[in-house]
mmCIF file of the C-alpha atoms, coordinates in Angstrom:
data_MODEL
# 
_entry.id   MODEL 
# 
loop_
_atom_site.group_PDB 
_atom_site.id 
_atom_site.type_symbol 
_atom_site.label_atom_id 
_atom_site.label_alt_id 
_atom_site.label_comp_id 
_atom_site.label_asym_id 
_atom_site.label_entity_id 
_atom_site.label_seq_id 
_atom_site.pdbx_PDB_ins_code 
_atom_site.Cartn_x 
_atom_site.Cartn_y 
_atom_site.Cartn_z 
_atom_site.occupancy 
_atom_site.B_iso_or_equiv 
_atom_site.pdbx_formal_charge 
_atom_site.auth_seq_id 
_atom_site.auth_comp_id 
_atom_site.auth_asym_id 
_atom_site.auth_atom_id 
_atom_site.pdbx_PDB_model_num 
ATOM 1   C CA . MET A 1 1   ? 38.714 -26.424 -2.284  1.00 0.00 ? 1   MET A CA 1 
ATOM 2   C CA . SER A 1 2   ? 41.967 -28.170 -3.115  1.00 0.00 ? 2   SER A CA 1 
ATOM 3   C CA . THR A 1 3   ? 41.853 -31.593 -4.691  1.00 0.00 ? 3   THR A CA 1 
ATOM 4   C CA . GLY A 1 4   ? 45.104 -32.648 -2.999  1.00 0.00 ? 4   GLY A CA 1 
ATOM 5   C CA . GLN A 1 5   ? 47.305 -35.548 -4.055  1.00 0.00 ? 5   GLN A CA 1 
ATOM 6   C CA . SER A 1 6   ? 44.647 -38.221 -3.577  1.00 0.00 ? 6   SER A CA 1 
ATOM 7   C CA . GLY A 1 7   ? 42.195 -36.151 -5.644  1.00 0.00 ? 7   GLY A CA 1 
ATOM 8   C CA . ARG A 1 8   ? 44.682 -35.898 -8.490  1.00 0.00 ? 8   ARG A CA 1 
ATOM 9   C CA . ARG A 1 9   ? 44.871 -39.688 -8.719  1.00 0.00 ? 9   ARG A CA 1 
ATOM 10  C CA . ARG A 1 10  ? 41.157 -39.927 -9.493  1.00 0.00 ? 10  ARG A CA 1 
ATOM 11  C CA . PRO A 1 11  ? 40.233 -40.006 -13.165 1.00 0.00 ? 11  PRO A CA 1 
ATOM 12  C CA . ALA A 1 12  ? 39.648 -36.599 -14.737 1.00 0.00 ? 12  ALA A CA 1 
ATOM 13  C CA . ARG A 1 13  ? 35.943 -37.374 -15.341 1.00 0.00 ? 13  ARG A CA 1 
ATOM 14  C CA . GLU A 1 14  ? 35.363 -37.977 -11.616 1.00 0.00 ? 14  GLU A CA 1 
ATOM 15  C CA . ARG A 1 15  ? 37.224 -34.808 -10.669 1.00 0.00 ? 15  ARG A CA 1 
ATOM 16  C CA . LEU A 1 16  ? 35.283 -32.789 -13.232 1.00 0.00 ? 16  LEU A CA 1 
ATOM 17  C CA . LEU A 1 17  ? 31.939 -34.120 -11.978 1.00 0.00 ? 17  LEU A CA 1 
ATOM 18  C CA . ALA A 1 18  ? 32.904 -33.440 -8.364  1.00 0.00 ? 18  ALA A CA 1 
ATOM 19  C CA . ALA A 1 19  ? 33.996 -29.893 -9.244  1.00 0.00 ? 19  ALA A CA 1 
ATOM 20  C CA . ALA A 1 20  ? 30.821 -29.320 -11.276 1.00 0.00 ? 20  ALA A CA 1 
ATOM 21  C CA . ALA A 1 21  ? 28.722 -30.542 -8.336  1.00 0.00 ? 21  ALA A CA 1 
ATOM 22  C CA . ARG A 1 22  ? 30.425 -28.119 -5.954  1.00 0.00 ? 22  ARG A CA 1 
ATOM 23  C CA . ARG A 1 23  ? 30.347 -25.124 -8.284  1.00 0.00 ? 23  ARG A CA 1 
ATOM 24  C CA . PHE A 1 24  ? 26.883 -25.655 -9.835  1.00 0.00 ? 24  PHE A CA 1 
ATOM 25  C CA . TYR A 1 25  ? 25.352 -26.105 -6.392  1.00 0.00 ? 25  TYR A CA 1 
ATOM 26  C CA . ALA A 1 26  ? 27.162 -23.152 -4.809  1.00 0.00 ? 26  ALA A CA 1 
ATOM 27  C CA . ASP A 1 27  ? 27.066 -20.669 -7.685  1.00 0.00 ? 27  ASP A CA 1 
ATOM 28  C CA . GLY A 1 28  ? 24.485 -21.938 -10.176 1.00 0.00 ? 28  GLY A CA 1 
ATOM 29  C CA . VAL A 1 29  ? 24.801 -23.500 -13.596 1.00 0.00 ? 29  VAL A CA 1 
ATOM 30  C CA . ALA A 1 30  ? 24.767 -20.299 -15.653 1.00 0.00 ? 30  ALA A CA 1 
ATOM 31  C CA . ALA A 1 31  ? 27.241 -18.472 -13.407 1.00 0.00 ? 31  ALA A CA 1 
ATOM 32  C CA . THR A 1 32  ? 29.760 -21.315 -13.479 1.00 0.00 ? 32  THR A CA 1 
ATOM 33  C CA . GLY A 1 33  ? 32.075 -21.337 -16.456 1.00 0.00 ? 33  GLY A CA 1 
ATOM 34  C CA . ILE A 1 34  ? 34.179 -24.120 -17.862 1.00 0.00 ? 34  ILE A CA 1 
ATOM 35  C CA . ASP A 1 35  ? 37.362 -22.396 -16.652 1.00 0.00 ? 35  ASP A CA 1 
ATOM 36  C CA . THR A 1 36  ? 36.073 -22.418 -13.067 1.00 0.00 ? 36  THR A CA 1 
ATOM 37  C CA . ILE A 1 37  ? 35.251 -26.118 -13.242 1.00 0.00 ? 37  ILE A CA 1 
ATOM 38  C CA . THR A 1 38  ? 38.567 -27.139 -14.790 1.00 0.00 ? 38  THR A CA 1 
ATOM 39  C CA . ALA A 1 39  ? 40.513 -25.031 -12.271 1.00 0.00 ? 39  ALA A CA 1 
ATOM 40  C CA . ASP A 1 40  ? 38.521 -26.511 -9.363  1.00 0.00 ? 40  ASP A CA 1 
ATOM 41  C CA . ALA A 1 41  ? 39.079 -30.038 -10.748 1.00 0.00 ? 41  ALA A CA 1 
ATOM 42  C CA . GLY A 1 42  ? 42.775 -29.398 -11.379 1.00 0.00 ? 42  GLY A CA 1 
ATOM 43  C CA . VAL A 1 43  ? 42.601 -30.506 -15.007 1.00 0.00 ? 43  VAL A CA 1 
ATOM 44  C CA . ALA A 1 44  ? 43.278 -28.917 -18.375 1.00 0.00 ? 44  ALA A CA 1 
ATOM 45  C CA . LYS A 1 45  ? 40.329 -27.613 -20.383 1.00 0.00 ? 45  LYS A CA 1 
ATOM 46  C CA . MET A 1 46  ? 41.022 -30.311 -22.994 1.00 0.00 ? 46  MET A CA 1 
ATOM 47  C CA . SER A 1 47  ? 40.326 -32.951 -20.317 1.00 0.00 ? 47  SER A CA 1 
ATOM 48  C CA . LEU A 1 48  ? 36.831 -31.569 -19.963 1.00 0.00 ? 48  LEU A CA 1 
ATOM 49  C CA . TYR A 1 49  ? 36.189 -31.839 -23.697 1.00 0.00 ? 49  TYR A CA 1 
ATOM 50  C CA . ASN A 1 50  ? 37.742 -35.315 -23.778 1.00 0.00 ? 50  ASN A CA 1 
ATOM 51  C CA . ASN A 1 51  ? 35.086 -36.400 -21.242 1.00 0.00 ? 51  ASN A CA 1 
ATOM 52  C CA . PHE A 1 52  ? 32.097 -34.218 -22.136 1.00 0.00 ? 52  PHE A CA 1 
ATOM 53  C CA . SER A 1 53  ? 31.164 -32.876 -25.557 1.00 0.00 ? 53  SER A CA 1 
ATOM 54  C CA . SER A 1 54  ? 29.832 -29.630 -24.061 1.00 0.00 ? 54  SER A CA 1 
ATOM 55  C CA . LYS A 1 55  ? 28.885 -27.849 -20.882 1.00 0.00 ? 55  LYS A CA 1 
ATOM 56  C CA . ALA A 1 56  ? 25.308 -29.031 -21.491 1.00 0.00 ? 56  ALA A CA 1 
ATOM 57  C CA . GLU A 1 57  ? 26.489 -32.653 -21.401 1.00 0.00 ? 57  GLU A CA 1 
ATOM 58  C CA . LEU A 1 58  ? 28.387 -31.944 -18.175 1.00 0.00 ? 58  LEU A CA 1 
ATOM 59  C CA . VAL A 1 59  ? 25.227 -30.429 -16.676 1.00 0.00 ? 59  VAL A CA 1 
ATOM 60  C CA . ARG A 1 60  ? 23.220 -33.555 -17.606 1.00 0.00 ? 60  ARG A CA 1 
ATOM 61  C CA . ALA A 1 61  ? 25.919 -35.769 -16.080 1.00 0.00 ? 61  ALA A CA 1 
ATOM 62  C CA . TYR A 1 62  ? 25.786 -33.638 -12.916 1.00 0.00 ? 62  TYR A CA 1 
ATOM 63  C CA . LEU A 1 63  ? 21.997 -34.015 -12.749 1.00 0.00 ? 63  LEU A CA 1 
ATOM 64  C CA . ASP A 1 64  ? 22.226 -37.778 -13.276 1.00 0.00 ? 64  ASP A CA 1 
ATOM 65  C CA . ALA A 1 65  ? 24.865 -37.995 -10.543 1.00 0.00 ? 65  ALA A CA 1 
ATOM 66  C CA . ARG A 1 66  ? 22.706 -36.000 -8.094  1.00 0.00 ? 66  ARG A CA 1 
ATOM 67  C CA . HIS A 1 67  ? 19.791 -38.357 -8.790  1.00 0.00 ? 67  HIS A CA 1 
ATOM 68  C CA . GLU A 1 68  ? 21.967 -41.438 -8.194  1.00 0.00 ? 68  GLU A CA 1 
ATOM 69  C CA . GLU A 1 69  ? 23.410 -39.854 -5.047  1.00 0.00 ? 69  GLU A CA 1 
ATOM 70  C CA . TRP A 1 70  ? 19.893 -39.317 -3.684  1.00 0.00 ? 70  TRP A CA 1 
ATOM 71  C CA . LEU A 1 71  ? 18.852 -42.867 -4.615  1.00 0.00 ? 71  LEU A CA 1 
ATOM 72  C CA . GLY A 1 72  ? 21.829 -44.175 -2.645  1.00 0.00 ? 72  GLY A CA 1 
ATOM 73  C CA . LEU A 1 73  ? 20.741 -42.209 0.413   1.00 0.00 ? 73  LEU A CA 1 
ATOM 74  C CA . TYR A 1 74  ? 17.167 -43.467 0.010   1.00 0.00 ? 74  TYR A CA 1 
ATOM 75  C CA . ARG A 1 75  ? 18.265 -47.101 -0.345  1.00 0.00 ? 75  ARG A CA 1 
ATOM 76  C CA . ALA A 1 76  ? 20.405 -46.823 2.793   1.00 0.00 ? 76  ALA A CA 1 
ATOM 77  C CA . ARG A 1 77  ? 17.432 -45.418 4.716   1.00 0.00 ? 77  ARG A CA 1 
ATOM 78  C CA . LEU A 1 78  ? 15.102 -48.044 3.247   1.00 0.00 ? 78  LEU A CA 1 
ATOM 79  C CA . GLU A 1 79  ? 17.343 -50.848 4.531   1.00 0.00 ? 79  GLU A CA 1 
ATOM 80  C CA . GLN A 1 80  ? 16.564 -49.654 8.063   1.00 0.00 ? 80  GLN A CA 1 
ATOM 81  C CA . ALA A 1 81  ? 12.834 -49.132 7.417   1.00 0.00 ? 81  ALA A CA 1 
ATOM 82  C CA . ARG A 1 82  ? 10.321 -51.602 8.793   1.00 0.00 ? 82  ARG A CA 1 
ATOM 83  C CA . GLY A 1 83  ? 7.006  -51.469 6.971   1.00 0.00 ? 83  GLY A CA 1 
ATOM 84  C CA . PRO A 1 84  ? 5.394  -49.147 4.444   1.00 0.00 ? 84  PRO A CA 1 
ATOM 85  C CA . ARG A 1 85  ? 5.037  -46.149 6.791   1.00 0.00 ? 85  ARG A CA 1 
ATOM 86  C CA . ALA A 1 86  ? 8.751  -46.259 7.488   1.00 0.00 ? 86  ALA A CA 1 
ATOM 87  C CA . GLY A 1 87  ? 9.335  -46.626 3.749   1.00 0.00 ? 87  GLY A CA 1 
ATOM 88  C CA . VAL A 1 88  ? 7.534  -43.350 3.066   1.00 0.00 ? 88  VAL A CA 1 
ATOM 89  C CA . LEU A 1 89  ? 9.492  -41.648 5.843   1.00 0.00 ? 89  LEU A CA 1 
ATOM 90  C CA . ALA A 1 90  ? 12.731 -43.033 4.349   1.00 0.00 ? 90  ALA A CA 1 
ATOM 91  C CA . VAL A 1 91  ? 12.070 -40.748 1.361   1.00 0.00 ? 91  VAL A CA 1 
ATOM 92  C CA . PHE A 1 92  ? 11.842 -37.738 3.682   1.00 0.00 ? 92  PHE A CA 1 
ATOM 93  C CA . ASP A 1 93  ? 14.936 -38.894 5.580   1.00 0.00 ? 93  ASP A CA 1 
ATOM 94  C CA . ALA A 1 94  ? 16.926 -39.233 2.346   1.00 0.00 ? 94  ALA A CA 1 
ATOM 95  C CA . TYR A 1 95  ? 16.088 -35.623 1.477   1.00 0.00 ? 95  TYR A CA 1 
ATOM 96  C CA . ALA A 1 96  ? 17.192 -34.550 4.961   1.00 0.00 ? 96  ALA A CA 1 
ATOM 97  C CA . ASP A 1 97  ? 20.402 -36.553 4.553   1.00 0.00 ? 97  ASP A CA 1 
ATOM 98  C CA . HIS A 1 98  ? 21.037 -34.785 1.250   1.00 0.00 ? 98  HIS A CA 1 
ATOM 99  C CA . ALA A 1 99  ? 20.491 -31.425 2.949   1.00 0.00 ? 99  ALA A CA 1 
ATOM 100 C CA . ALA A 1 100 ? 22.893 -32.389 5.743   1.00 0.00 ? 100 ALA A CA 1 
ATOM 101 C CA . SER A 1 101 ? 25.607 -33.196 3.198   1.00 0.00 ? 101 SER A CA 1 
ATOM 102 C CA . ALA A 1 102 ? 25.380 -29.785 1.493   1.00 0.00 ? 102 ALA A CA 1 
ATOM 103 C CA . PHE A 1 103 ? 28.584 -28.537 -0.002  1.00 0.00 ? 103 PHE A CA 1 
ATOM 104 C CA . GLU A 1 104 ? 30.964 -26.014 1.516   1.00 0.00 ? 104 GLU A CA 1 
ATOM 105 C CA . HIS A 1 105 ? 28.754 -22.958 1.025   1.00 0.00 ? 105 HIS A CA 1 
ATOM 106 C CA . GLY A 1 106 ? 25.776 -24.451 2.865   1.00 0.00 ? 106 GLY A CA 1 
ATOM 107 C CA . PHE A 1 107 ? 22.370 -25.785 1.981   1.00 0.00 ? 107 PHE A CA 1 
ATOM 108 C CA . ARG A 1 108 ? 20.684 -24.100 -0.981  1.00 0.00 ? 108 ARG A CA 1 
ATOM 109 C CA . GLY A 1 109 ? 17.727 -26.427 -1.489  1.00 0.00 ? 109 GLY A CA 1 
ATOM 110 C CA . CYS A 1 110 ? 17.310 -29.096 -4.126  1.00 0.00 ? 110 CYS A CA 1 
ATOM 111 C CA . GLY A 1 111 ? 20.278 -28.982 -6.487  1.00 0.00 ? 111 GLY A CA 1 
ATOM 112 C CA . LEU A 1 112 ? 18.162 -30.577 -9.207  1.00 0.00 ? 112 LEU A CA 1 
ATOM 113 C CA . LEU A 1 113 ? 15.422 -27.959 -9.013  1.00 0.00 ? 113 LEU A CA 1 
ATOM 114 C CA . ASN A 1 114 ? 17.961 -25.164 -8.740  1.00 0.00 ? 114 ASN A CA 1 
ATOM 115 C CA . ALA A 1 115 ? 19.578 -26.326 -11.970 1.00 0.00 ? 115 ALA A CA 1 
ATOM 116 C CA . ALA A 1 116 ? 16.239 -26.900 -13.725 1.00 0.00 ? 116 ALA A CA 1 
ATOM 117 C CA . ALA A 1 117 ? 15.193 -23.333 -12.940 1.00 0.00 ? 117 ALA A CA 1 
ATOM 118 C CA . GLU A 1 118 ? 18.191 -22.085 -14.916 1.00 0.00 ? 118 GLU A CA 1 
ATOM 119 C CA . LEU A 1 119 ? 17.727 -24.331 -17.952 1.00 0.00 ? 119 LEU A CA 1 
ATOM 120 C CA . PRO A 1 120 ? 15.620 -23.454 -20.999 1.00 0.00 ? 120 PRO A CA 1 
ATOM 121 C CA . ALA A 1 121 ? 12.174 -25.076 -21.156 1.00 0.00 ? 121 ALA A CA 1 
ATOM 122 C CA . ALA A 1 122 ? 13.152 -27.657 -23.794 1.00 0.00 ? 122 ALA A CA 1 
ATOM 123 C CA . ASP A 1 123 ? 16.549 -28.543 -22.298 1.00 0.00 ? 123 ASP A CA 1 
ATOM 124 C CA . ALA A 1 124 ? 17.148 -32.278 -21.775 1.00 0.00 ? 124 ALA A CA 1 
ATOM 125 C CA . GLY A 1 125 ? 18.386 -31.553 -18.248 1.00 0.00 ? 125 GLY A CA 1 
ATOM 126 C CA . ARG A 1 126 ? 14.889 -30.507 -17.213 1.00 0.00 ? 126 ARG A CA 1 
ATOM 127 C CA . ALA A 1 127 ? 13.641 -33.955 -18.267 1.00 0.00 ? 127 ALA A CA 1 
ATOM 128 C CA . VAL A 1 128 ? 16.228 -35.526 -15.924 1.00 0.00 ? 128 VAL A CA 1 
ATOM 129 C CA . VAL A 1 129 ? 14.915 -33.431 -13.027 1.00 0.00 ? 129 VAL A CA 1 
ATOM 130 C CA . ARG A 1 130 ? 11.304 -34.197 -13.877 1.00 0.00 ? 130 ARG A CA 1 
ATOM 131 C CA . ALA A 1 131 ? 12.074 -37.930 -14.035 1.00 0.00 ? 131 ALA A CA 1 
ATOM 132 C CA . HIS A 1 132 ? 13.693 -37.719 -10.584 1.00 0.00 ? 132 HIS A CA 1 
ATOM 133 C CA . LYS A 1 133 ? 10.682 -35.983 -9.046  1.00 0.00 ? 133 LYS A CA 1 
ATOM 134 C CA . GLU A 1 134 ? 8.312  -38.472 -10.697 1.00 0.00 ? 134 GLU A CA 1 
ATOM 135 C CA . GLU A 1 135 ? 10.385 -41.377 -9.378  1.00 0.00 ? 135 GLU A CA 1 
ATOM 136 C CA . VAL A 1 136 ? 10.278 -39.962 -5.853  1.00 0.00 ? 136 VAL A CA 1 
ATOM 137 C CA . GLU A 1 137 ? 6.485  -39.756 -6.058  1.00 0.00 ? 137 GLU A CA 1 
ATOM 138 C CA . ARG A 1 138 ? 6.320  -43.322 -7.443  1.00 0.00 ? 138 ARG A CA 1 
ATOM 139 C CA . LEU A 1 139 ? 8.458  -44.576 -4.552  1.00 0.00 ? 139 LEU A CA 1 
ATOM 140 C CA . ILE A 1 140 ? 6.102  -42.936 -2.063  1.00 0.00 ? 140 ILE A CA 1 
ATOM 141 C CA . ALA A 1 141 ? 3.088  -44.343 -3.942  1.00 0.00 ? 141 ALA A CA 1 
ATOM 142 C CA . GLY A 1 142 ? 4.579  -47.836 -3.853  1.00 0.00 ? 142 GLY A CA 1 
ATOM 143 C CA . HIS A 1 143 ? 4.878  -47.728 -0.075  1.00 0.00 ? 143 HIS A CA 1 
ATOM 144 C CA . LEU A 1 144 ? 1.358  -46.339 0.223   1.00 0.00 ? 144 LEU A CA 1 
ATOM 145 C CA . GLU A 1 145 ? -0.086 -49.043 -2.043  1.00 0.00 ? 145 GLU A CA 1 
ATOM 146 C CA . GLU A 1 146 ? 1.383  -51.559 0.391   1.00 0.00 ? 146 GLU A CA 1 
ATOM 147 C CA . LEU A 1 147 ? -0.102 -49.642 3.322   1.00 0.00 ? 147 LEU A CA 1 
ATOM 148 C CA . LEU A 1 148 ? -3.502 -49.240 1.638   1.00 0.00 ? 148 LEU A CA 1 
ATOM 149 C CA . PRO A 1 149 ? -4.129 -52.498 -0.243  1.00 0.00 ? 149 PRO A CA 1 
ATOM 150 C CA . GLY A 1 150 ? -7.134 -52.325 -2.541  1.00 0.00 ? 150 GLY A CA 1 
ATOM 151 C CA . ARG A 1 151 ? -7.186 -48.500 -2.355  1.00 0.00 ? 151 ARG A CA 1 
ATOM 152 C CA . PRO A 1 152 ? -4.893 -47.438 -5.223  1.00 0.00 ? 152 PRO A CA 1 
ATOM 153 C CA . ASP A 1 153 ? -6.648 -44.117 -5.851  1.00 0.00 ? 153 ASP A CA 1 
ATOM 154 C CA . GLU A 1 154 ? -6.194 -43.072 -2.229  1.00 0.00 ? 154 GLU A CA 1 
ATOM 155 C CA . ALA A 1 155 ? -2.582 -44.277 -2.268  1.00 0.00 ? 155 ALA A CA 1 
ATOM 156 C CA . HIS A 1 156 ? -1.746 -42.194 -5.360  1.00 0.00 ? 156 HIS A CA 1 
ATOM 157 C CA . ALA A 1 157 ? -3.591 -39.095 -4.120  1.00 0.00 ? 157 ALA A CA 1 
ATOM 158 C CA . THR A 1 158 ? -1.770 -39.326 -0.795  1.00 0.00 ? 158 THR A CA 1 
ATOM 159 C CA . ALA A 1 159 ? 1.556  -39.829 -2.591  1.00 0.00 ? 159 ALA A CA 1 
ATOM 160 C CA . GLU A 1 160 ? 0.948  -36.657 -4.573  1.00 0.00 ? 160 GLU A CA 1 
ATOM 161 C CA . HIS A 1 161 ? 0.042  -34.799 -1.369  1.00 0.00 ? 161 HIS A CA 1 
ATOM 162 C CA . LEU A 1 162 ? 3.202  -36.003 0.387   1.00 0.00 ? 162 LEU A CA 1 
ATOM 163 C CA . SER A 1 163 ? 5.332  -35.149 -2.654  1.00 0.00 ? 163 SER A CA 1 
ATOM 164 C CA . PHE A 1 164 ? 3.989  -31.597 -2.581  1.00 0.00 ? 164 PHE A CA 1 
ATOM 165 C CA . LEU A 1 165 ? 4.704  -31.424 1.155   1.00 0.00 ? 165 LEU A CA 1 
ATOM 166 C CA . LEU A 1 166 ? 8.264  -32.613 0.554   1.00 0.00 ? 166 LEU A CA 1 
ATOM 167 C CA . GLU A 1 167 ? 8.908  -30.222 -2.342  1.00 0.00 ? 167 GLU A CA 1 
ATOM 168 C CA . GLY A 1 168 ? 7.491  -27.267 -0.416  1.00 0.00 ? 168 GLY A CA 1 
ATOM 169 C CA . ALA A 1 169 ? 9.669  -28.122 2.563   1.00 0.00 ? 169 ALA A CA 1 
ATOM 170 C CA . MET A 1 170 ? 12.730 -28.364 0.294   1.00 0.00 ? 170 MET A CA 1 
ATOM 171 C CA . ALA A 1 171 ? 11.992 -24.959 -1.211  1.00 0.00 ? 171 ALA A CA 1 
ATOM 172 C CA . ARG A 1 172 ? 11.603 -23.316 2.199   1.00 0.00 ? 172 ARG A CA 1 
ATOM 173 C CA . ALA A 1 173 ? 14.631 -25.139 3.616   1.00 0.00 ? 173 ALA A CA 1 
ATOM 174 C CA . GLY A 1 174 ? 16.700 -23.919 0.679   1.00 0.00 ? 174 GLY A CA 1 
ATOM 175 C CA . LEU A 1 175 ? 15.627 -20.338 1.286   1.00 0.00 ? 175 LEU A CA 1 
ATOM 176 C CA . GLU A 1 176 ? 16.346 -20.632 4.998   1.00 0.00 ? 176 GLU A CA 1 
ATOM 177 C CA . GLY A 1 177 ? 19.672 -22.418 4.500   1.00 0.00 ? 177 GLY A CA 1 
ATOM 178 C CA . ASP A 1 178 ? 19.090 -25.475 6.694   1.00 0.00 ? 178 ASP A CA 1 
ATOM 179 C CA . GLY A 1 179 ? 17.068 -28.667 6.917   1.00 0.00 ? 179 GLY A CA 1 
ATOM 180 C CA . VAL A 1 180 ? 14.704 -27.685 9.757   1.00 0.00 ? 180 VAL A CA 1 
ATOM 181 C CA . ARG A 1 181 ? 11.712 -27.470 7.402   1.00 0.00 ? 181 ARG A CA 1 
ATOM 182 C CA . LEU A 1 182 ? 12.460 -31.001 6.218   1.00 0.00 ? 182 LEU A CA 1 
ATOM 183 C CA . GLN A 1 183 ? 12.225 -32.298 9.782   1.00 0.00 ? 183 GLN A CA 1 
ATOM 184 C CA . HIS A 1 184 ? 8.919  -30.482 10.210  1.00 0.00 ? 184 HIS A CA 1 
ATOM 185 C CA . ALA A 1 185 ? 7.609  -31.952 6.940   1.00 0.00 ? 185 ALA A CA 1 
ATOM 186 C CA . ARG A 1 186 ? 8.646  -35.423 8.087   1.00 0.00 ? 186 ARG A CA 1 
ATOM 187 C CA . SER A 1 187 ? 6.676  -34.946 11.310  1.00 0.00 ? 187 SER A CA 1 
ATOM 188 C CA . LEU A 1 188 ? 3.626  -33.833 9.331   1.00 0.00 ? 188 LEU A CA 1 
ATOM 189 C CA . ALA A 1 189 ? 3.968  -36.853 7.039   1.00 0.00 ? 189 ALA A CA 1 
ATOM 190 C CA . ALA A 1 190 ? 4.299  -39.210 10.019  1.00 0.00 ? 190 ALA A CA 1 
ATOM 191 C CA . ASP A 1 191 ? 1.127  -37.758 11.552  1.00 0.00 ? 191 ASP A CA 1 
ATOM 192 C CA . LEU A 1 192 ? -0.763 -38.159 8.284   1.00 0.00 ? 192 LEU A CA 1 
ATOM 193 C CA . LEU A 1 193 ? 0.466  -41.757 7.883   1.00 0.00 ? 193 LEU A CA 1 
ATOM 194 C CA . GLU A 1 194 ? -0.725 -42.665 11.381  1.00 0.00 ? 194 GLU A CA 1 
ATOM 195 C CA . ARG A 1 195 ? -4.255 -41.584 10.418  1.00 0.00 ? 195 ARG A CA 1 
ATOM 196 C CA . LEU A 1 196 ? -4.389 -43.841 7.331   1.00 0.00 ? 196 LEU A CA 1 
# 
């Protein structure tokens, strides 16, 4: 994908992060070398090292950016949500929105989990992914606490259940290459929420 003239005016750090996002998501973290990223970004290799001390730091920046990107989608959905049930469904909708905006080679599932699967057990990037997944579950729990006042145990158990539903749907959607499973999971979540 060419960066074009307007892309070349962006700071090198932005171009490197955008290239890393495209290449890591399409090809994987381990399979994507620094040369591929710098070529895709249209910058010299020295620009990468002027912005990131290592590939590992670039990977962490990519993971942080994916988390912030998802939070932006969630916040946009939450602005339209009316009530705690709609707040829970906004989480599912944000995941579907993320799937719909998959990069040029199509939807491959959760970019954060894909990257985490390639990182060593003690890698700091895995902590970024774990924090994201925990935050998603906390967001769901917060909406459920509002829906189920005075029933925090039930709210947290249901949040865990819905998080598992969402993660399972993401895994299957990634294998199947589209977001259909996410829509099905949202329907299941909506049905469950109506029974609370």
